[in-house]
């Protein structure tokens, strides 16, 4: 019996990126069938993998030992009805496999009797041949294949993954993500950087409507009154009210920058993080009932104590209620002065936005160059985090050209580079000769036509960079920039 595993789960089992697997498939070192990997092929292609040392198993062991507090314990497990449905499905799988094995065993007994019957009136040669066949079957049934223990470990891990998470494919965009713990489909999508349409997050507006194409979803929040019976009968459900019971395919709209409406909300300051005398981060918390909906790379207007300013968001939409802004202290920018002198935790800040279309081409699998000038690092940081969640880009190179404020989040960038095989961080020291620095960068990319470039800096810096990158072969439509 062949056992096939979907590519998305293989990434989790072997702890590699989807891109790395696709490279192996393209290079002929991993065979797939219909987007699935056969178990023996998986064992062949990853002989070094440690199938019995998996983070998911360890997590479950910890849960079993009640090492977590009650809240974490509840968050780590799926909703109890979803968990029951997944276990029921697993039980069905087990029962079907057992029934099949019983059937095979019956066929073998029947074959054994048949051989006895046939043997009676046969010549010595035929009896010998039948005896050899029987011995062959008995020997092979008794032999344990060398990879049996590994195969068993892979299947056991895959089963655990299936209990703990469900895989979601969105049509027509083709986005994919996993729903883990007791998340709704909407929460899981946002966490994975997939910008699905939504409004209230609590079942009242109906903007998160989606249609189930295959698989099963379960209502985990009671509210779905905005749906008519005819819609429900047609498989329409609310992403903010439902969790996925098993792997599902759904039809839903993935929002672009133009689809997101202007919002106004009062956020609270969680903390002010001063990196150095020139740059500080403002960490805001949106109200529980009104998260800010935005795409990575967009900006917002902030107002407090009668002054306001317009800044890029440095956090990722996957961070739920948390919004981070990085602000350069500038004479004449009253809000920046206020940040350094008067704002403190628990103060209220009015937020308006989002603005701008400096967002990720999220269907692109091309390699990416992120070019950050000074505090232009803020929207770039948001885009990088989004790109990491999507896990589609072939490679990501971050060039951070420091201004007087330096590489104020150097450790974070180095941590990204340490953690990800396809991420490279190249800091460039402050220099008055930006043109020479940029000229050195472009010469490292003889194949610029293959890249997407996202750049954030002052208008003058961006103008120099754009003309150099285009001159060295970057297609004009692949230059995406935002000035501050
Ligand atoms: S977001 Fe409003 S109903 Fe789901």
Coordinates of C-alpha atoms and ligand atoms in Angstrom, one line a residue:
X1 CA 0.0 0.0 0.0
X2 CA 1.5 3.3 -1.0
X3 CA 1.3 6.2 1.4
X4 CA 1.3 9.7 -0.1
X5 CA 2.0 12.9 1.8
X6 CA 1.1 16.4 0.5
X7 CA 4.0 18.8 -0.1
X8 CA 2.8 21.3 2.5
X9 CA 3.1 18.6 5.3
X10 CA 6.4 17.4 4.0
X11 CA 7.8 20.9 4.6
X12 CA 6.8 20.5 8.3
X13 CA 8.0 17.0 8.7
X14 CA 11.5 17.6 7.3
X15 CA 11.7 21.2 8.6
X16 CA 12.5 22.8 5.3
X17 CA 10.9 25.5 3.2
X18 CA 8.5 24.9 0.4
X19 CA 10.9 26.7 -1.9
X20 CA 13.7 24.2 -1.0
X21 CA 11.4 21.3 -1.8
X22 CA 10.5 22.8 -5.1
X23 CA 14.1 23.2 -6.0
X24 CA 14.7 19.5 -5.2
X25 CA 11.7 18.6 -7.5
X26 CA 13.0 20.8 -10.3
X27 CA 16.5 19.4 -9.8
X28 CA 15.2 15.8 -10.0
X29 CA 16.3 14.8 -6.5
X30 CA 12.7 14.4 -5.2
X31 CA 9.9 12.7 -7.1
X32 CA 6.3 13.8 -6.7
X33 CA 3.0 12.5 -8.0
X34 CA 0.2 15.1 -8.3
X35 CA 1.9 17.4 -5.8
X36 CA 2.3 14.5 -3.3
X37 CA 5.4 12.6 -2.1
X38 CA 5.4 8.9 -1.7
X39 CA 6.6 7.7 1.7
X40 CA 9.5 5.6 0.4
X41 CA 10.6 8.4 -1.8
X42 CA 10.6 10.8 1.2
X43 CA 12.7 8.4 3.2
X44 CA 15.1 8.0 0.2
X45 CA 15.4 11.8 -0.4
X46 CA 15.9 12.6 3.3
X47 CA 18.0 9.8 4.7
X48 CA 19.4 12.1 7.5
X49 CA 16.1 13.3 8.8
X50 CA 15.4 12.6 12.5
X51 CA 11.8 11.4 12.3
X52 CA 11.5 10.7 15.9
X53 CA 12.8 14.1 17.1
X54 CA 10.0 16.5 16.1
X55 CA 9.1 19.8 17.8
X56 CA 5.4 18.9 17.5
X57 CA 5.9 15.7 19.4
X58 CA 7.8 17.6 22.1
X59 CA 5.1 20.2 22.3
X60 CA 2.5 17.5 22.8
X61 CA 4.6 15.7 25.4
X62 CA 4.8 19.0 27.2
X63 CA 1.1 19.4 27.0
X64 CA 0.7 15.9 28.3
X65 CA 2.9 16.6 31.3
X66 CA 0.9 19.8 31.9
X67 CA 4.0 21.9 31.8
X68 CA 2.0 24.8 30.5
X69 CA -0.5 26.9 32.4
X70 CA -4.2 26.3 31.6
X71 CA -4.4 29.2 29.1
X72 CA -1.5 28.1 27.0
X73 CA -2.8 24.5 27.3
X74 CA -6.1 25.6 25.8
X75 CA -4.5 27.7 23.1
X76 CA -2.2 25.0 21.9
X77 CA -4.9 22.4 21.3
X78 CA -7.6 22.8 18.7
X79 CA -11.2 23.6 19.7
X80 CA -12.5 20.5 21.5
X81 CA -15.2 19.8 18.9
X82 CA -12.7 20.2 16.1
X83 CA -10.3 17.9 18.0
X84 CA -13.1 15.3 18.4
X85 CA -14.0 15.5 14.7
X86 CA -10.3 15.0 13.7
X87 CA -9.9 12.1 16.1
X88 CA -13.1 10.6 14.7
X89 CA -11.7 10.9 11.2
X90 CA -8.4 9.3 12.3
X91 CA -10.4 6.5 13.9
X92 CA -12.2 5.9 10.6
X93 CA -8.8 5.8 8.8
X94 CA -7.5 3.3 11.3
X95 CA -10.7 1.2 11.0
X96 CA -10.5 1.2 7.1
X97 CA -6.8 0.2 7.2
X98 CA -7.5 -2.6 9.7
X99 CA -10.5 -3.9 7.6
X100 CA -8.2 -3.9 4.5
X101 CA -5.5 -5.8 6.4
X102 CA -8.1 -8.4 7.5
X103 CA -9.2 -8.7 3.9
X104 CA -5.6 -9.3 2.7
X105 CA -5.1 -11.9 5.5
X106 CA -8.2 -13.7 4.3
X107 CA -7.0 -13.6 0.7
X108 CA -3.6 -15.1 1.9
X109 CA -5.4 -17.9 3.8
X110 CA -7.5 -18.6 0.7
X111 CA -4.3 -18.7 -1.4
X112 CA -2.7 -21.1 1.0
X113 CA -5.7 -23.5 0.8
X114 CA -5.8 -23.1 -3.0
X115 CA -2.1 -24.1 -3.2
X116 CA -2.8 -27.2 -1.1
X117 CA -5.7 -28.1 -3.3
X118 CA -3.7 -27.6 -6.6
X119 CA -0.7 -29.5 -5.3
X120 CA -2.5 -32.8 -4.9
X121 CA -2.6 -34.1 -8.4
X122 CA 0.4 -32.3 -9.8
X123 CA 3.8 -33.4 -11.0
X124 CA 6.9 -33.2 -8.8
X125 CA 8.1 -30.0 -10.7
X126 CA 4.8 -28.2 -10.3
X127 CA 4.6 -29.2 -6.6
X128 CA 8.1 -27.9 -6.1
X129 CA 7.2 -24.6 -7.9
X130 CA 4.1 -24.1 -5.8
X131 CA 6.2 -24.9 -2.7
X132 CA 8.7 -22.2 -3.7
X133 CA 5.9 -19.7 -4.2
X134 CA 4.5 -20.4 -0.8
X135 CA 7.9 -20.2 0.9
X136 CA 8.5 -16.9 -0.9
X137 CA 5.3 -15.4 0.4
X138 CA 5.8 -16.7 3.9
X139 CA 9.4 -15.4 4.0
X140 CA 8.4 -11.9 2.8
X141 CA 5.5 -11.6 5.1
X142 CA 7.8 -12.5 8.0
X143 CA 10.6 -10.1 7.0
X144 CA 10.5 -6.6 8.4
X145 CA 11.6 -4.1 5.7
X146 CA 14.7 -2.2 6.8
X147 CA 12.9 1.2 6.7
X148 CA 9.8 0.0 8.6
X149 CA 10.6 1.9 11.8
X150 CA 11.3 5.1 9.9
X151 CA 8.1 4.8 7.9
X152 CA 6.1 4.2 11.0
X153 CA 7.7 7.3 12.6
X154 CA 6.8 9.5 9.6
X155 CA 3.3 8.2 9.5
X156 CA 2.9 8.8 13.2
X157 CA 4.2 12.3 12.9
X158 CA 2.0 13.1 9.9
X159 CA -1.0 11.9 11.9
X160 CA -0.1 14.2 14.8
X161 CA 0.3 17.1 12.4
X162 CA -3.2 16.3 11.0
X163 CA -4.7 16.3 14.5
X164 CA -3.0 19.5 15.5
X165 CA -3.5 21.5 12.3
X166 CA -5.5 21.6 9.1
X167 CA -4.2 22.7 5.7
X168 CA -6.1 25.4 3.8
X169 CA -5.9 26.2 0.1
X170 CA -7.6 29.3 -1.2
X171 CA -9.1 29.5 -4.7
X172 CA -8.7 31.3 -7.0
X173 CA -5.5 32.9 -5.6
X174 CA -3.8 29.6 -4.7
X175 CA -2.6 30.8 -1.2
X176 CA -2.0 28.1 1.3
X177 CA -1.8 28.1 5.1
X178 CA -2.3 26.0 8.2
X179 CA -4.9 26.4 10.9
X180 CA -3.4 25.5 14.2
X181 CA -4.5 25.5 17.9
X182 CA -8.0 26.8 18.3
X183 CA -7.7 29.6 15.7
X184 CA -10.6 30.4 13.3
X185 CA -9.8 30.3 9.6
X186 CA -9.5 34.1 9.6
X187 CA -7.1 34.3 12.5
X188 CA -4.9 31.6 11.0
X189 CA -4.9 33.3 7.6
X190 CA -3.8 36.7 9.1
X191 CA -1.2 34.9 11.1
X192 CA 0.2 33.4 7.9
X193 CA 0.2 36.8 6.2
X194 CA -2.7 36.0 3.9
X195 CA -4.9 39.1 3.6
X196 CA -8.4 37.7 3.4
X197 CA -11.3 40.1 3.3
X198 CA -12.8 40.9 6.7
X199 CA -14.4 43.6 8.7
X200 CA -15.6 43.2 12.3
X201 CA -13.9 39.8 13.2
X202 CA -17.0 38.9 15.2
X203 CA -19.6 37.6 12.8
X204 CA -21.6 40.8 12.3
X205 CA -20.6 42.4 9.0
X206 CA -20.4 39.3 6.7
X207 CA -17.4 40.6 4.9
X208 CA -15.4 37.4 5.6
X209 CA -17.8 35.2 3.6
X210 CA -16.1 32.3 1.9
X211 CA -17.4 29.2 0.2
X212 CA -16.3 25.6 1.1
X213 CA -15.2 23.7 -2.0
X214 CA -13.9 20.5 -0.2
X215 CA -13.2 19.3 3.3
X216 CA -15.1 20.3 6.4
X217 CA -15.4 23.4 8.6
X218 CA -16.9 23.7 12.0
X219 CA -18.6 26.7 13.6
X220 CA -16.6 27.6 16.7
X221 CA -18.3 30.9 17.4
X222 CA -22.1 30.9 17.5
X223 CA -22.6 34.0 15.4
X224 CA -23.3 33.7 11.7
X225 CA -26.7 35.5 11.6
X226 CA -25.7 37.6 8.6
X227 CA -25.8 34.5 6.3
X228 CA -29.1 33.6 4.7
X229 CA -30.2 29.9 4.7
X230 CA -29.7 29.8 0.9
X231 CA -26.1 30.9 1.4
X232 CA -25.5 28.3 4.1
X233 CA -27.0 25.7 1.8
X234 CA -24.6 26.7 -1.0
X235 CA -21.6 26.1 1.4
X236 CA -21.0 29.8 2.3
X237 CA -19.6 30.3 5.8
X238 CA -17.9 33.0 7.9
X239 CA -14.1 32.8 8.2
X240 CA -14.2 34.5 11.5
X241 CA -16.6 32.0 13.0
X242 CA -15.3 28.7 11.7
X243 CA -12.3 26.4 12.1
X244 CA -11.1 23.8 9.7
X245 CA -11.8 20.2 10.8
X246 CA -9.6 18.7 8.1
X247 CA -7.7 19.9 5.0
X248 CA -10.0 22.2 3.2
X249 CA -10.2 24.1 -0.1
X250 CA -12.2 27.3 0.1
X251 CA -13.2 30.1 -2.3
X252 CA -12.4 33.5 -0.8
X253 CA -11.2 36.9 -1.8
X254 CA -7.7 37.9 -1.0
X255 CA -7.6 41.7 -0.5
X256 CA -5.3 44.1 -2.3
X257 CA -4.4 47.6 -0.9
X258 CA -7.3 49.2 -2.8
X259 CA -9.8 46.8 -1.1
X260 CA -9.1 47.9 2.5
X261 CA -11.2 50.8 3.8
X262 CA -9.9 53.7 5.7
X263 CA -10.3 53.1 9.5
X264 CA -10.1 55.2 12.6
X265 CA -9.4 53.8 16.0
X266 CA -8.1 54.8 19.4
X267 CA -5.0 52.7 20.3
X268 CA -3.2 52.5 23.6
X269 CA 0.6 52.8 23.9
X270 CA 2.0 49.5 25.0
X271 CA 5.6 50.8 25.2
X272 CA 8.1 53.3 23.8
X273 CA 11.3 51.6 22.8
X274 CA 14.2 54.1 22.4
X275 CA 16.8 52.6 20.1
X276 CA 19.1 55.6 20.3
X277 CA 18.8 59.4 20.6
X278 CA 17.5 59.6 16.9
X279 CA 15.1 56.6 16.5
X280 CA 12.4 55.1 18.7
X281 CA 9.7 52.6 18.2
X282 CA 6.2 53.2 19.4
X283 CA 4.3 49.9 20.2
X284 CA 0.6 50.3 20.1
X285 CA -2.3 48.0 21.0
X286 CA -5.5 48.2 18.9
X287 CA -8.8 47.7 20.8
X288 CA -9.9 44.1 21.1
X289 CA -13.1 44.9 19.2
X290 CA -11.4 46.9 16.4
X291 CA -8.1 45.6 15.0
X292 CA -6.4 47.8 12.4
X293 CA -6.7 46.1 9.0
X294 CA -3.7 46.8 6.8
X295 CA -1.2 45.2 4.5
X296 CA 2.5 45.0 5.2
X297 CA 4.3 48.0 3.9
X298 CA 1.4 50.5 4.4
X299 CA 1.4 53.6 6.6
X300 CA -0.8 55.4 9.1
X301 CA -1.5 58.8 10.6
X302 CA -1.1 59.1 14.3
X303 CA -2.4 61.9 16.5
X304 CA -2.0 62.6 20.2
X305 CA -1.9 65.7 22.5
X306 CA -2.9 67.9 19.5
X307 CA -0.1 66.9 17.2
X308 CA 0.1 64.3 14.4
X309 CA 2.4 62.6 12.0
X310 CA 2.3 60.1 9.1
X311 CA 4.6 57.0 9.4
X312 CA 5.1 53.6 7.9
X313 CA 4.0 50.6 9.9
X314 CA 7.0 48.4 11.0
X315 CA 5.0 45.4 12.2
X316 CA 3.3 42.7 10.2
X317 CA -0.5 42.3 10.0
X318 CA 0.0 38.8 11.4
X319 CA 0.8 40.4 14.8
X320 CA -2.9 40.8 15.5
X321 CA -3.6 43.9 17.7
X322 CA 0.1 45.0 18.0
X323 CA 1.1 47.9 15.7
X324 CA 4.7 49.1 15.7
X325 CA 5.9 52.4 14.3
X326 CA 9.5 53.5 14.1
X327 CA 10.0 57.2 14.2
X328 CA 13.1 59.4 13.4
X329 CA 13.5 62.4 15.7
X330 CA 13.3 65.4 13.3
X331 CA 13.1 69.1 14.1
X332 CA 9.8 70.3 12.8
X333 CA 8.1 66.9 13.3
X334 CA 6.1 67.7 16.4
X335 CA 4.9 64.1 16.8
X336 CA 8.4 62.8 16.8
X337 CA 9.4 65.4 19.5
X338 CA 6.4 64.3 21.5
X339 CA 7.4 60.6 21.3
X340 CA 10.9 61.4 22.7
X341 CA 9.7 63.7 25.4
X342 CA 6.2 63.0 26.5
X343 CA 4.5 59.8 25.3
X344 CA 4.3 56.9 27.7
X345 CA 2.7 53.6 28.2
X346 CA -1.2 53.6 28.5
X347 CA -1.5 57.0 26.7
X348 CA -4.1 57.0 23.9
X349 CA -3.2 57.6 20.3
X350 CA -5.6 58.2 17.4
X351 CA -4.8 56.0 14.4
X352 CA -6.1 56.6 10.9
X353 CA -5.3 54.5 7.9
X354 CA -4.0 52.5 6.2
X355 CA -2.4 54.5 3.4
X356 CA -0.3 53.6 0.4
X357 CA 0.2 50.8 -2.0
X358 CA 3.8 49.8 -1.1
X359 CA 2.8 46.2 -0.6
X360 CA 4.2 42.8 -1.4
X361 CA 3.5 41.1 -4.7
X362 CA 2.5 38.2 -2.7
X363 CA 2.1 35.7 -5.5
X364 CA 5.6 36.3 -6.7
X365 CA 8.2 33.5 -6.2
X366 CA 11.0 35.6 -7.6
X367 CA 14.1 36.4 -5.4
X368 CA 13.7 39.7 -3.6
X369 CA 16.1 42.6 -2.8
X370 CA 15.0 44.8 0.1
X371 CA 16.7 48.1 0.1
X372 CA 16.3 50.2 3.3
X373 CA 17.8 53.7 3.7
X374 CA 17.9 54.7 7.4
X375 CA 14.5 54.6 9.0
X376 CA 13.1 53.3 5.7
X377 CA 13.9 50.0 7.5
X378 CA 10.4 50.3 9.1
X379 CA 8.2 49.3 6.1
X380 CA 10.9 47.0 4.9
X381 CA 10.8 45.2 8.2
X382 CA 7.0 44.7 7.8
X383 CA 7.4 43.4 4.3
X384 CA 10.2 41.0 5.3
X385 CA 8.0 39.6 8.1
X386 CA 5.1 39.2 5.6
X387 CA 7.4 37.6 3.1
X388 CA 8.7 35.1 5.7
X389 CA 5.1 34.2 6.6
X390 CA 4.2 33.5 2.9
X391 CA 7.5 31.5 2.4
X392 CA 7.3 31.9 -1.4
X393 CA 10.3 34.0 -2.3
X394 CA 13.2 32.1 -3.7
X395 CA 15.7 34.3 -1.8
X396 CA 15.6 37.5 0.2
X397 CA 18.5 39.9 0.5
X398 CA 18.3 42.8 2.8
X399 CA 20.6 45.8 2.1
X400 CA 20.4 48.3 4.9
X401 CA 22.2 51.6 4.2
X402 CA 22.5 53.3 7.5
X403 CA 22.2 57.0 8.1
X404 CA 23.4 58.8 11.3
X405 CA 21.0 56.6 13.3
X406 CA 22.8 53.5 12.4
X407 CA 21.5 49.9 12.1
X408 CA 19.3 50.2 15.2
X409 CA 17.9 46.7 14.8
X410 CA 21.0 45.0 13.7
X411 CA 20.5 42.0 16.0
X412 CA 17.1 41.3 14.6
X413 CA 18.4 41.2 11.1
X414 CA 21.2 38.9 12.0
X415 CA 18.8 36.6 13.8
X416 CA 16.7 36.4 10.6
X417 CA 19.8 35.5 8.6
X418 CA 20.8 32.9 11.2
X419 CA 17.3 31.3 11.2
X420 CA 16.5 31.3 7.4
X421 CA 18.6 29.6 4.7
X422 CA 17.2 31.9 2.0
X423 CA 17.7 35.2 3.9
X424 CA 20.9 37.3 3.6
X425 CA 21.6 40.5 5.5
X426 CA 24.1 43.0 4.2
X427 CA 24.5 46.1 6.4
X428 CA 26.1 49.1 4.8
X429 CA 27.8 51.7 7.0
X430 CA 26.8 55.3 6.9
X431 CA 28.3 57.1 3.9
X432 CA 27.8 60.4 2.2
X433 CA 28.5 58.7 -1.1
X434 CA 25.2 56.7 -1.5
X435 CA 25.7 56.4 -5.2
X436 CA 29.0 54.5 -4.8
X437 CA 27.4 52.1 -2.2
X438 CA 24.5 51.5 -4.6
X439 CA 26.8 51.0 -7.6
X440 CA 28.6 48.3 -5.6
X441 CA 25.4 46.6 -4.7
X442 CA 24.1 46.3 -8.2
X443 CA 27.3 44.9 -9.5
X444 CA 26.7 41.9 -7.2
X445 CA 23.5 41.1 -9.2
X446 CA 24.3 40.3 -12.8
X447 CA 20.8 38.8 -13.1
X448 CA 18.8 41.7 -11.8
X449 CA 16.0 41.0 -14.3
X450 CA 15.0 38.0 -12.2
X451 CA 14.4 40.1 -9.0
X452 CA 11.7 42.1 -7.3
X453 CA 13.1 45.2 -5.5
X454 CA 11.4 46.9 -2.6
X455 CA 13.1 50.1 -1.5
X456 CA 12.3 52.7 1.2
X457 CA 14.1 55.9 1.9
X458 CA 14.0 59.6 1.1
X459 CA 12.9 60.7 -2.4
X460 CA 16.4 61.7 -3.3
X461 CA 17.9 58.3 -2.2
X462 CA 15.2 56.4 -4.1
X463 CA 15.7 58.4 -7.3
X464 CA 19.5 57.5 -7.4
X465 CA 18.8 53.9 -6.5
X466 CA 16.0 53.5 -9.1
X467 CA 18.0 54.8 -12.0
X468 CA 21.0 52.5 -11.1
X469 CA 18.9 49.4 -10.7
X470 CA 17.0 50.0 -13.9
X471 CA 20.2 50.7 -15.7
X472 CA 21.5 47.4 -14.6
X473 CA 18.6 45.4 -15.9
X474 CA 15.8 45.5 -13.3
X475 CA 12.4 45.7 -15.2
X476 CA 10.7 48.9 -14.3
X477 CA 7.6 47.2 -13.0
X478 CA 9.7 45.3 -10.5
X479 CA 10.9 48.5 -8.7
X480 CA 8.6 49.2 -5.8
X481 CA 9.4 52.1 -3.6
X482 CA 8.1 54.2 -0.7
X483 CA 9.6 57.5 0.4
X484 CA 9.5 59.2 3.8
Ligands
LIG1 S1 -15.3 39.8 9.8 FE1 -17.3 40.5 10.0 S2 -18.5 38.7 9.9 FE2 -16.5 37.9 9.8

